[in-house]
Short mmCIF file of N, CA and C in Angstrom, two decimals:
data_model
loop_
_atom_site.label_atom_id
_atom_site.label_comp_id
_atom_site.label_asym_id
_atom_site.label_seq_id
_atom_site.Cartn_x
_atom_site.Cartn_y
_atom_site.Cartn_z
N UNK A 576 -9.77 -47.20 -18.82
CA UNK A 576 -8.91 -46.55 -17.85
C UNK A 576 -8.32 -47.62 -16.93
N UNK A 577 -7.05 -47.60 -16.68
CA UNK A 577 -6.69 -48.67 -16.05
C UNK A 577 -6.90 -48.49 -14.37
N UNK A 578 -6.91 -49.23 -13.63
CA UNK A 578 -7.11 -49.17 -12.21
C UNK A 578 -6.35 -48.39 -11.64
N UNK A 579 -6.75 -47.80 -10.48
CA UNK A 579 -5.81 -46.83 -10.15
C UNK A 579 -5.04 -47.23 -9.48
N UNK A 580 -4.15 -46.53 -8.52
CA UNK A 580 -2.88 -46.69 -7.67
C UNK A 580 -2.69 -46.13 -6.85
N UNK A 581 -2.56 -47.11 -5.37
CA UNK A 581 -2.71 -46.44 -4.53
C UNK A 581 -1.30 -46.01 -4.25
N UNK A 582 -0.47 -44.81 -3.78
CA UNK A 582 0.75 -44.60 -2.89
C UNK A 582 0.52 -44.64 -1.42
N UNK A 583 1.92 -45.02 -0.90
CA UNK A 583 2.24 -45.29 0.28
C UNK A 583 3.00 -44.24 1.03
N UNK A 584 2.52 -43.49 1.94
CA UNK A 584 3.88 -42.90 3.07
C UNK A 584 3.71 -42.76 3.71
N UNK A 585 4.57 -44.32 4.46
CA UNK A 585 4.43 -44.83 6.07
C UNK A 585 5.23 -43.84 6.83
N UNK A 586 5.83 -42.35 6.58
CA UNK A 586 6.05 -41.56 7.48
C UNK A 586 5.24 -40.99 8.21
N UNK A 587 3.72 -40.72 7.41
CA UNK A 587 2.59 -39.79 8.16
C UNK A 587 1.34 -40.61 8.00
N UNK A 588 1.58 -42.12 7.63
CA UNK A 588 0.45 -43.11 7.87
C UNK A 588 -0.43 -43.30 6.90
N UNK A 589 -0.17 -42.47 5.73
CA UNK A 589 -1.16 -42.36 4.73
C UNK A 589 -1.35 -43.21 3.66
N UNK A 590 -2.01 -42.91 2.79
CA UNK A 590 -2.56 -44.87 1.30
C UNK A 590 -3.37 -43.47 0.78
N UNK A 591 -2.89 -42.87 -0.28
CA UNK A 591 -3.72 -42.10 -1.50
C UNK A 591 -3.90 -42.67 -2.95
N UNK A 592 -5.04 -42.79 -3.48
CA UNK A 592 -5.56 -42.93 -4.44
C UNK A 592 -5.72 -42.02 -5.00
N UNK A 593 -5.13 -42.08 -6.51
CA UNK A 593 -5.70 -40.93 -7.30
C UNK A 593 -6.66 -41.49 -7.72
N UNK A 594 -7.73 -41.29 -7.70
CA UNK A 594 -9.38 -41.38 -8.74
C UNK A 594 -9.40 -41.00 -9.64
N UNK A 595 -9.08 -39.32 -10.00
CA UNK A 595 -9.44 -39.08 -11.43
C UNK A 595 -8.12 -38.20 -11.48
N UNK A 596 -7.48 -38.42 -12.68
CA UNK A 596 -6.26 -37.20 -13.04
C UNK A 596 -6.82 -36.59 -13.22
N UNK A 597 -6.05 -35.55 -13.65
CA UNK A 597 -5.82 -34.13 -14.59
C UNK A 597 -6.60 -35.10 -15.98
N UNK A 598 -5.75 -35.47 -16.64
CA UNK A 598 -5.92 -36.63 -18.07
C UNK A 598 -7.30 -37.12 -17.90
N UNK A 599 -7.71 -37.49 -16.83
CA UNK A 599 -9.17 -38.04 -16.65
C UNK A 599 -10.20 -37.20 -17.17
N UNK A 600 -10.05 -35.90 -16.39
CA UNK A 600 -11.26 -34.82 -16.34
C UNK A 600 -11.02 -33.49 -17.53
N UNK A 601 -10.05 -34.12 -18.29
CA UNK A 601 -9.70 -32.86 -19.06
C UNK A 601 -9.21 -31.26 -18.67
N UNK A 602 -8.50 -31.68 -17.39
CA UNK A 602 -8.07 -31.04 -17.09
C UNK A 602 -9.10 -29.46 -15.86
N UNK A 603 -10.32 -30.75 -15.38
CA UNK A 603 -10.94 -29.71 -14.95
C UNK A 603 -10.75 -30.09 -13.25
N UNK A 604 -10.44 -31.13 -12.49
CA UNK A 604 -9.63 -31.35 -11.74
C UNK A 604 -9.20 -32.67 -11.06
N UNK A 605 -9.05 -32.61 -10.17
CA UNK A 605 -8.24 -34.11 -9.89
C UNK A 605 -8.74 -34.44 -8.18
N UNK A 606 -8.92 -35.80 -8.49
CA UNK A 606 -9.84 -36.18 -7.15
C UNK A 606 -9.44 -37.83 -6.87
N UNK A 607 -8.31 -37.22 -5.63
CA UNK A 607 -8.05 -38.70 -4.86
C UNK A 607 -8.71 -39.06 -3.29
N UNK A 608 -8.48 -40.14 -3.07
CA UNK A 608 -8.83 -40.51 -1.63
C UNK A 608 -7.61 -40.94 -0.98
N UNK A 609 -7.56 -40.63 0.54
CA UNK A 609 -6.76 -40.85 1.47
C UNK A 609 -7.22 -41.66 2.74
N UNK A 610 -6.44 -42.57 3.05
CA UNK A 610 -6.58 -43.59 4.40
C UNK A 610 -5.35 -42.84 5.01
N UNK A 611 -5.92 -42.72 6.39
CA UNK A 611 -4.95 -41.63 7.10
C UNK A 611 -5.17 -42.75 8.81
N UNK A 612 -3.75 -43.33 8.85
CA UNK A 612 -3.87 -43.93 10.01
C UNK A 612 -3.92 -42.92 11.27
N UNK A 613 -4.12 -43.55 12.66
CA UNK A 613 -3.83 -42.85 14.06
C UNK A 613 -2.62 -41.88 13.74
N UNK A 614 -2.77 -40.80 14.56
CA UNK A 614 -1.96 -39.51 14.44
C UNK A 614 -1.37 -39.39 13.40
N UNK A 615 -1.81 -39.37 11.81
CA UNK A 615 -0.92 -38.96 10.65
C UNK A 615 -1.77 -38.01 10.28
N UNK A 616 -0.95 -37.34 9.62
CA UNK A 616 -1.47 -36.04 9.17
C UNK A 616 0.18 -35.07 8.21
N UNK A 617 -0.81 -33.92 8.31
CA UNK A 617 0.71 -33.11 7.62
C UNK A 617 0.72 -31.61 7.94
N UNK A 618 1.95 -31.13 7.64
CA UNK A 618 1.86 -29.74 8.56
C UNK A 618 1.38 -28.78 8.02
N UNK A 619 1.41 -27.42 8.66
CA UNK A 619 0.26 -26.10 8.04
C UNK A 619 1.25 -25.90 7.02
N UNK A 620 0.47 -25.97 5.85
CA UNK A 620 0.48 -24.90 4.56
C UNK A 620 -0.27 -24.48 3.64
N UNK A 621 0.21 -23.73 2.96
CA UNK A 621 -1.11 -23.11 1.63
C UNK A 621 -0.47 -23.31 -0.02
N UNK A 622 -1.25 -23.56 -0.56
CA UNK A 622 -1.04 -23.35 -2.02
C UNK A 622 -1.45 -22.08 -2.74
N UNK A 623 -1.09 -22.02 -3.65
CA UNK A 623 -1.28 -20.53 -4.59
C UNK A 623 -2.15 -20.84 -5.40
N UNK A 624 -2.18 -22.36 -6.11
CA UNK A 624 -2.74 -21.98 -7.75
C UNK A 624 -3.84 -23.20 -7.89
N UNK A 625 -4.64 -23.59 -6.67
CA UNK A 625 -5.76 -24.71 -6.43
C UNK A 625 -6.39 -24.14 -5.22
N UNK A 626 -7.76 -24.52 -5.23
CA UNK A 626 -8.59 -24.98 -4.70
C UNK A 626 -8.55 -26.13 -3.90
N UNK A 627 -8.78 -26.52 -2.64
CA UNK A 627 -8.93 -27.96 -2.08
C UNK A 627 -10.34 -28.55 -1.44
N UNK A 628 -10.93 -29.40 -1.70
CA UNK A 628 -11.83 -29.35 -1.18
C UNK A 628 -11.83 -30.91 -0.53
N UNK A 629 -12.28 -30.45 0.72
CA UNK A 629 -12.04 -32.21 1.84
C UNK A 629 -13.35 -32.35 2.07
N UNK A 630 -13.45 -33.79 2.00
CA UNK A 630 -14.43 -34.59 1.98
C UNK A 630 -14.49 -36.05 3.14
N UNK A 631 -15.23 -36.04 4.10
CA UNK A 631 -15.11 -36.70 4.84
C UNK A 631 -15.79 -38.51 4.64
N UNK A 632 -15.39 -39.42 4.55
CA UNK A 632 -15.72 -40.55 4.07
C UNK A 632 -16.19 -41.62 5.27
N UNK A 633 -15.19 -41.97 6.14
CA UNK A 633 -15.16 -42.73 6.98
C UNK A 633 -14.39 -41.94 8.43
N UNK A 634 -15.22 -42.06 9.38
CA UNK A 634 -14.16 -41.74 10.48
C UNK A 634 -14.19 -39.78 10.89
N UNK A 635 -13.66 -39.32 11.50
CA UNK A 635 -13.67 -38.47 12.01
C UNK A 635 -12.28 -37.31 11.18
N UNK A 636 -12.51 -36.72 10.35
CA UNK A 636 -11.21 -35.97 9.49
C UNK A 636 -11.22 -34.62 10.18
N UNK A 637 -10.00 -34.80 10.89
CA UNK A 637 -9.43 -33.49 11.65
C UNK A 637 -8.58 -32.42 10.15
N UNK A 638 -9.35 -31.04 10.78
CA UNK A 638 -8.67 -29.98 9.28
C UNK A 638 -8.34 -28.76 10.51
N UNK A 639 -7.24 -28.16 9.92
CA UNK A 639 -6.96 -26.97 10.49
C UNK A 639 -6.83 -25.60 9.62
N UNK A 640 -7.42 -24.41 9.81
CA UNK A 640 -7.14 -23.64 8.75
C UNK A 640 -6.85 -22.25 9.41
N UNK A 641 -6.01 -21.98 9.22
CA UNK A 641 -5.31 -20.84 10.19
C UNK A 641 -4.76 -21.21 11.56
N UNK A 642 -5.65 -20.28 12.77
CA UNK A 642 -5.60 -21.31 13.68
C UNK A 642 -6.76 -21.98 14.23
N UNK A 643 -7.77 -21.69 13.35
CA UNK A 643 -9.26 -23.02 13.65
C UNK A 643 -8.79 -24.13 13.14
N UNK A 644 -9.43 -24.97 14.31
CA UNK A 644 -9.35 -26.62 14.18
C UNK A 644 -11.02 -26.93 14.35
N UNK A 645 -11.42 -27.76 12.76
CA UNK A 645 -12.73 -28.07 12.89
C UNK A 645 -12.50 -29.59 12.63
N UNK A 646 -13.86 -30.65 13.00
CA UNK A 646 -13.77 -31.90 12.36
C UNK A 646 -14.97 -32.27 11.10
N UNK A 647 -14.51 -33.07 10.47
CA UNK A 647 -15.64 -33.47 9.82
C UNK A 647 -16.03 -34.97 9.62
N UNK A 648 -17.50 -35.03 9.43
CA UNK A 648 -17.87 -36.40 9.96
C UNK A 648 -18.17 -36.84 8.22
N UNK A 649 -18.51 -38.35 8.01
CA UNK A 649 -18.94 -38.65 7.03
C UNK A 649 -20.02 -38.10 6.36
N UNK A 650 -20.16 -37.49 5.24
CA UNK A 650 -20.95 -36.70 4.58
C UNK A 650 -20.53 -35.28 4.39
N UNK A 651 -19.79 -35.11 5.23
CA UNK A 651 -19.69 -33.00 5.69
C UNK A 651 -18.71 -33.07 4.74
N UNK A 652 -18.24 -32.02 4.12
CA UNK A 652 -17.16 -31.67 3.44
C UNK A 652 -16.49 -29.76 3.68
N UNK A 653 -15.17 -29.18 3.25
CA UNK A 653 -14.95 -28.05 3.20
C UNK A 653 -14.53 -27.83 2.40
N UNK A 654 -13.96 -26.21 1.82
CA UNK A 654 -13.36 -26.12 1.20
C UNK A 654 -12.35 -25.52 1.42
N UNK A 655 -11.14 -25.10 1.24
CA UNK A 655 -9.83 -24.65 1.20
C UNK A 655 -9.81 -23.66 0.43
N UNK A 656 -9.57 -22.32 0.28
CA UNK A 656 -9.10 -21.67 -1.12
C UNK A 656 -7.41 -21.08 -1.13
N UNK A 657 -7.22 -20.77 -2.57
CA UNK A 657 -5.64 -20.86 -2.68
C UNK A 657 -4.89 -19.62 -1.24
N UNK A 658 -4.08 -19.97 -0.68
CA UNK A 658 -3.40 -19.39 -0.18
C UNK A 658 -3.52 -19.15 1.38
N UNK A 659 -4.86 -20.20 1.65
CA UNK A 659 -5.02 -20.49 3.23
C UNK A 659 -3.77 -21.44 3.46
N UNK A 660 -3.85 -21.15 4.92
CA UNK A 660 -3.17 -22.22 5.67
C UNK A 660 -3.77 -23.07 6.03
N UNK A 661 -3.41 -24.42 6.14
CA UNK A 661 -4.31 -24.98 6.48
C UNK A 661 -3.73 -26.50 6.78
N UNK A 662 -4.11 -27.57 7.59
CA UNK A 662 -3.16 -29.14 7.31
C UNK A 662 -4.95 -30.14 7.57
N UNK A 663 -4.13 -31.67 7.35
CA UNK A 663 -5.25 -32.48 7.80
C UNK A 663 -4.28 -33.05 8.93
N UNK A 664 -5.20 -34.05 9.30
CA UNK A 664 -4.49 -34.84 10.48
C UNK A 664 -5.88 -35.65 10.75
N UNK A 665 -5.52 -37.00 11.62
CA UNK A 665 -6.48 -37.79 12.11
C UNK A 665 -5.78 -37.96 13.84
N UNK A 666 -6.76 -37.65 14.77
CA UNK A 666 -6.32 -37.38 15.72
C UNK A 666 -7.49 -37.95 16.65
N UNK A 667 -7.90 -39.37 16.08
CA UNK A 667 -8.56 -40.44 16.92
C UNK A 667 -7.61 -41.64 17.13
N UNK A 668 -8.47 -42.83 17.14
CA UNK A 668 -7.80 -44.06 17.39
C UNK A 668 -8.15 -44.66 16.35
N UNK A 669 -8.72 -44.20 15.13
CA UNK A 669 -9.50 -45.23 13.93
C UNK A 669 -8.58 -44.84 12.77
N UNK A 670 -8.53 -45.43 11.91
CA UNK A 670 -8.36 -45.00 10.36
C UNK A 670 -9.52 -44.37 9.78
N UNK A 671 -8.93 -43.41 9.33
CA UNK A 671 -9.79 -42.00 9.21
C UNK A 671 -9.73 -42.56 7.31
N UNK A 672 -10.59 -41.85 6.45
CA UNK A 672 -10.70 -42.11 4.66
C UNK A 672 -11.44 -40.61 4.76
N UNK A 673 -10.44 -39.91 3.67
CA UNK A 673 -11.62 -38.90 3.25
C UNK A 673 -10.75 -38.82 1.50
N UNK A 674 -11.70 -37.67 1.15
CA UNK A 674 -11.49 -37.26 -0.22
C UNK A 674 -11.10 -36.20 -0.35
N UNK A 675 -9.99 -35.89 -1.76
CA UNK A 675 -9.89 -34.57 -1.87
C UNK A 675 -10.41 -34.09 -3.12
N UNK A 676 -10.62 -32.78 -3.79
CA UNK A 676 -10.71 -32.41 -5.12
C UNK A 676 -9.94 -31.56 -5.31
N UNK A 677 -9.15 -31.16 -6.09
CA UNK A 677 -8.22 -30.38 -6.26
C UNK A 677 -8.94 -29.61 -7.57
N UNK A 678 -9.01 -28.13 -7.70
CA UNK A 678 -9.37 -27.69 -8.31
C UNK A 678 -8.85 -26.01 -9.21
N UNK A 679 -8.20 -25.85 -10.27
CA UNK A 679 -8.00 -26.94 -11.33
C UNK A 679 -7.65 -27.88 -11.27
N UNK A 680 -7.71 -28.69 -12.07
CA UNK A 680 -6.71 -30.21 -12.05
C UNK A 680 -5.49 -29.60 -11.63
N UNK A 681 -4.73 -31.36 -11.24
CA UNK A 681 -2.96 -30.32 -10.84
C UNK A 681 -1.92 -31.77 -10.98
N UNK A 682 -2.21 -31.83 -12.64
CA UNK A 682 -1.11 -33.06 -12.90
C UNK A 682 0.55 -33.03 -12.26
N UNK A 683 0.65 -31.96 -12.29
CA UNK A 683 2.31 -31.56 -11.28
C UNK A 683 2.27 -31.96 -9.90
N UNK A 684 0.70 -31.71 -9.26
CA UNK A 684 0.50 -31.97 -7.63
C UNK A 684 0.49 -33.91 -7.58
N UNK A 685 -0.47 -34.16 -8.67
CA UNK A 685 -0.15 -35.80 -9.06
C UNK A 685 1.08 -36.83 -8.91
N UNK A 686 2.05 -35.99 -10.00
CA UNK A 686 3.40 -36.18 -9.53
C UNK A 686 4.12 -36.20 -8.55
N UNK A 687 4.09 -34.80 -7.71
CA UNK A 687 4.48 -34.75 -6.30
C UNK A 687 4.22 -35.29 -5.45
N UNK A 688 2.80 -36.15 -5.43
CA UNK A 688 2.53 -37.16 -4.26
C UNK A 688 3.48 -38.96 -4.69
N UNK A 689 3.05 -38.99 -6.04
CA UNK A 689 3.80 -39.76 -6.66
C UNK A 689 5.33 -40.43 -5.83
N UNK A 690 5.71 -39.16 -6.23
CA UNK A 690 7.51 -39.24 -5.90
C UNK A 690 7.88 -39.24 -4.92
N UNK A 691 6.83 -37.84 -3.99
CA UNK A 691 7.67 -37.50 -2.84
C UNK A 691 6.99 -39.21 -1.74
N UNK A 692 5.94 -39.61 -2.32
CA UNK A 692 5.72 -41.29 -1.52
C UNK A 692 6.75 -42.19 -2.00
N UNK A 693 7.46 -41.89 -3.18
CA UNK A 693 8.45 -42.71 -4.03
C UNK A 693 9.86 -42.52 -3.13
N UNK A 694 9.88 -41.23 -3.04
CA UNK A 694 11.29 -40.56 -1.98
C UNK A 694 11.20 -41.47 -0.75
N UNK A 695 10.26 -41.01 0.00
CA UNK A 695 9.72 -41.69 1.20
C UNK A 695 10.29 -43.02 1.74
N UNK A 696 10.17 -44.09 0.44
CA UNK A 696 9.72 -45.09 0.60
C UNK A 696 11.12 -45.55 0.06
N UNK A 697 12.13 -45.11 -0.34
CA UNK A 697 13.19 -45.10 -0.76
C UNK A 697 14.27 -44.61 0.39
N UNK A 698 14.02 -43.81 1.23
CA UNK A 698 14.61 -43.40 2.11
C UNK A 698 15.58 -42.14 1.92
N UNK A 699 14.96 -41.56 1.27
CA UNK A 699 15.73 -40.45 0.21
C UNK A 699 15.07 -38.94 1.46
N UNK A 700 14.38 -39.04 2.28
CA UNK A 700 14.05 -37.74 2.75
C UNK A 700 14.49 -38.00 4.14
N UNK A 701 14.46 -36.98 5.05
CA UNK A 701 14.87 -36.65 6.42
C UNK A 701 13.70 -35.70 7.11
N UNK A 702 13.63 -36.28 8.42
CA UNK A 702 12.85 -35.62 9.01
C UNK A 702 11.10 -36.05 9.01
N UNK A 703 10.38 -35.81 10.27
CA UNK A 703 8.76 -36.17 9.91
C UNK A 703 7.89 -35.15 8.88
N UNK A 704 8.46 -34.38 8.65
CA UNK A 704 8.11 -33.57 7.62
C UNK A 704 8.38 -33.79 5.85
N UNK A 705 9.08 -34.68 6.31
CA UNK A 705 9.42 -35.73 4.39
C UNK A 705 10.35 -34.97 3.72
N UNK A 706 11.55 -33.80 4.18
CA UNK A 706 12.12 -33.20 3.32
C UNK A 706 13.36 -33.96 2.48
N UNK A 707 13.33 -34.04 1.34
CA UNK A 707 13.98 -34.76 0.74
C UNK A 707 15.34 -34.73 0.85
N UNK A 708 16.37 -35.27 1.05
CA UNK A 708 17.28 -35.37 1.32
C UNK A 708 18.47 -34.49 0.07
N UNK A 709 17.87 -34.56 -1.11
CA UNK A 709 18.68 -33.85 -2.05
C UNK A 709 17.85 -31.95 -2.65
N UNK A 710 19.02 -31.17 -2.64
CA UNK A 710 18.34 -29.87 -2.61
C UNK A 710 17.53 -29.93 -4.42
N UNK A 711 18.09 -30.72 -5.01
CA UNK A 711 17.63 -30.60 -6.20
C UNK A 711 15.74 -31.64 -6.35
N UNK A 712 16.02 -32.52 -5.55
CA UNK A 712 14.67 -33.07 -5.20
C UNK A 712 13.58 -32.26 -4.51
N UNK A 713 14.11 -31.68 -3.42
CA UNK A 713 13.84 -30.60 -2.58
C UNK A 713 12.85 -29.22 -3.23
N UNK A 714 13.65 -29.08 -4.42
CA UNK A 714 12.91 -27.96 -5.14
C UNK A 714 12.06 -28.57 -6.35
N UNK A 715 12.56 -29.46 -6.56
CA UNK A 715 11.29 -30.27 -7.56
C UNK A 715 10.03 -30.36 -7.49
N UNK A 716 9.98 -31.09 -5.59
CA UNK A 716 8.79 -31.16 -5.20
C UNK A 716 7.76 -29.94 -4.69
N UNK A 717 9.31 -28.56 -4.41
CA UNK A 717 8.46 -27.71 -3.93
C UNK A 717 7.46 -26.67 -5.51
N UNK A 718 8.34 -27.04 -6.48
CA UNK A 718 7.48 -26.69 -7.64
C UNK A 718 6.73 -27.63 -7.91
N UNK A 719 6.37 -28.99 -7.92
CA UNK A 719 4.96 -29.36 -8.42
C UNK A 719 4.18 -29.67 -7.32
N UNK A 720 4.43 -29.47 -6.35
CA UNK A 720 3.43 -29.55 -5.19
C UNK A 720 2.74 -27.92 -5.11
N UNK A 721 2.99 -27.48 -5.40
CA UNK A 721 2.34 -26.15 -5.09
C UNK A 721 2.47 -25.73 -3.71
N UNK A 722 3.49 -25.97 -2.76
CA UNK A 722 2.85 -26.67 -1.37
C UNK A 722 4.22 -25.51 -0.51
N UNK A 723 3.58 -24.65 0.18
CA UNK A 723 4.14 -23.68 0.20
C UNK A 723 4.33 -23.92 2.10
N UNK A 724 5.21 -24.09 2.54
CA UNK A 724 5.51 -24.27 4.54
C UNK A 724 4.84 -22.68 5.01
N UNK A 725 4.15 -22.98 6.45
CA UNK A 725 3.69 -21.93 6.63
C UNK A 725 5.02 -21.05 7.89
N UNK A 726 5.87 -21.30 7.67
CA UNK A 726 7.08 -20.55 9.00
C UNK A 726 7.76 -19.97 8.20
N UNK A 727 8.28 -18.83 8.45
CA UNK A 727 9.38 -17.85 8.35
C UNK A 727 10.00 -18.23 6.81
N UNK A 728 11.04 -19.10 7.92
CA UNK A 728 12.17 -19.27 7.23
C UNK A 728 11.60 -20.05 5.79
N UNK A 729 10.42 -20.44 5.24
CA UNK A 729 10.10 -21.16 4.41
C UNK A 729 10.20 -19.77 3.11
N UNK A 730 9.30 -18.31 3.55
CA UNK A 730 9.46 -17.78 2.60
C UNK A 730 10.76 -16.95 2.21
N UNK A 731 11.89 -17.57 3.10
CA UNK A 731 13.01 -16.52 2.46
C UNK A 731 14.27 -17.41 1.13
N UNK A 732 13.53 -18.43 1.78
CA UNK A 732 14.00 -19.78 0.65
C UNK A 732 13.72 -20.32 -0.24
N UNK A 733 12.61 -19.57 -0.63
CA UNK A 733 11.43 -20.04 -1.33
C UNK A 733 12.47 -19.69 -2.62
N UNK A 734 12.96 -18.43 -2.71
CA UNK A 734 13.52 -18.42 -4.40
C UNK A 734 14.51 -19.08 -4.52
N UNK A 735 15.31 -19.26 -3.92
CA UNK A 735 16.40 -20.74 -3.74
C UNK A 735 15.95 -21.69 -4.34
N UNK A 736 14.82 -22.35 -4.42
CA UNK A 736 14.24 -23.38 -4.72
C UNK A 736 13.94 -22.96 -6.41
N UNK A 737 13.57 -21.75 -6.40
CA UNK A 737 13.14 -21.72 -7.92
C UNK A 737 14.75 -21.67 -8.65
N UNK A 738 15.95 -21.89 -7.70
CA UNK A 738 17.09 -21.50 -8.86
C UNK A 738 17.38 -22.98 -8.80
N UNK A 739 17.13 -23.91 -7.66
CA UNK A 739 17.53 -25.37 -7.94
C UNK A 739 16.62 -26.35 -8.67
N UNK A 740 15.23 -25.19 -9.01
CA UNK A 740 14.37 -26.45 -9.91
C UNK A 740 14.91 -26.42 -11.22
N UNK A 741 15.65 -24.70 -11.75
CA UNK A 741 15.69 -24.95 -13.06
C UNK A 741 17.44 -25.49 -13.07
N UNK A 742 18.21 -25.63 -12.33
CA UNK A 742 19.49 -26.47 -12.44
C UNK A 742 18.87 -27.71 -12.46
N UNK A 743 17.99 -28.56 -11.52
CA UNK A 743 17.41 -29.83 -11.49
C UNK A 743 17.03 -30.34 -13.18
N UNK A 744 16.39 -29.04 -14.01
CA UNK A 744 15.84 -29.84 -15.15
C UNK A 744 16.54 -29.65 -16.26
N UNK A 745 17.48 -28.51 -16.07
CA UNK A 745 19.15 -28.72 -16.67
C UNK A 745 19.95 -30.16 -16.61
N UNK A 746 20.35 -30.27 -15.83
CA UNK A 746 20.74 -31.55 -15.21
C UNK A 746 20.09 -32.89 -15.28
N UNK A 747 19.26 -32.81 -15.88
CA UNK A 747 18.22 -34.08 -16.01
C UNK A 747 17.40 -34.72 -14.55
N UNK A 748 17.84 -34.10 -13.87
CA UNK A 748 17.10 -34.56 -12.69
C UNK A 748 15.79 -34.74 -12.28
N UNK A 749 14.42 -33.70 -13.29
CA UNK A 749 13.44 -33.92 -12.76
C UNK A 749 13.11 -35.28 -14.06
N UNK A 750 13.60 -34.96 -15.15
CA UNK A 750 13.14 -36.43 -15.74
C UNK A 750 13.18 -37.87 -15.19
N UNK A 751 14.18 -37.40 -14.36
CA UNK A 751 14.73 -38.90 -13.84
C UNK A 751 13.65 -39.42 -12.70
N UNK A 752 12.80 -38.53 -11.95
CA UNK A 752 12.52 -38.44 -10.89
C UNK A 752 11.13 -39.11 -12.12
N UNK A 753 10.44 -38.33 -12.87
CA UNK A 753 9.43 -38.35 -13.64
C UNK A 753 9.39 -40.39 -13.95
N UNK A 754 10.54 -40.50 -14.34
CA UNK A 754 10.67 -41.72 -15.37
C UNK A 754 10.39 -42.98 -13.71
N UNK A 755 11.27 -42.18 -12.55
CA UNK A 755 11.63 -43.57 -11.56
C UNK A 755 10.02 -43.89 -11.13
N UNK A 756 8.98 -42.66 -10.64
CA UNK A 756 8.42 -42.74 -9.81
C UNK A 756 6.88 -42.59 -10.52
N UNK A 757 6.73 -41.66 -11.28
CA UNK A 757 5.35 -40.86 -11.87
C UNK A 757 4.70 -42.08 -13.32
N UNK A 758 5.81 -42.59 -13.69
CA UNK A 758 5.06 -43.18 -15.01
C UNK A 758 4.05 -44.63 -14.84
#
């Protein structure tokens, strides 16, 4: 297995490692680590079709799930189930490391950290929230992220997105995204 790889996105301070794919575990799930500098983090949302489970490594890992805010210390871990709300954040003065497991695997969620750190880092998104600057990127990520905004206006747009993912893979666009960033 070749070494892994860490991504970069110096918008919300973060360095993720995937540990084990999808491909790794046969598809039973996928488990990276995150270095989460001073105040980075990401905003409330929920997924539909995973499990998350956080794992605290180094440092103090701030989680929010609804509107409880708990911390966890090295050793403690939680779990997430599909369709909470929920964000991380590090909201000391240290570099915070924890773990995630994603459960099923979620080779699409793989990708999406992939790219949308690829977007990032490219300068392709707007805003501290990382939204990609193109609507066809935009809905790419919102289909393999699973990664659903927890405000209003997120669910009335939501099918918008399902009509620009399948123009995106008409158009060749998610291959392209696949080939620049994921391989």
């Amino acid at each position: 297995m070749p070494e892994p790889k860490t991504y970069h996105n110096p918008i919300n301070g973060e360095y993720t490692t995937i540990l084990e794919s999808a491909a790794d575990t046969n598809g039973k799930h996928t488990f990276f680590e995150v270095s989460l500098t001073p105040g980075g983090g990401n905003p409330l949302h929920y997924h539909t079709g995973f499990t998350e489970e956080f794992f605290a490594v180094t440092g103090k890992l701030g989680l929010q799930q609804g509107q409880k805010k708990l911390h966890l210390l090295p050793g403690q871990h939680h779990v997430v189930e599909p369709n909470s709300h929920h964000r991380f954040y590090n909201d000391t003065t240290q570099t915070i490391v924890f773990r995630v497991k994603l459960t099923p695997a979620q080779p699409h969620f793989e990708n999406f950290l992939k790219a949308m750190f690829g977007l990032v880092n490219d300068g392709l998104t707007v805003t501290k929230n990382q939204i990609p600057k193109s609507i066809y990127h935009t809905a790419i990520m919102y289909k393999w992220g699973d990664t659903h905004f927890s405000n209003p206006l997120a669910k009335v747009i939501a099918p918008i997105f399902g009509l620009f993912y399948k123009k995106a893979v008409a158009k060749g666009i998610e291959q392209q995204l696949l080939e620049k960033y994921c391989r």
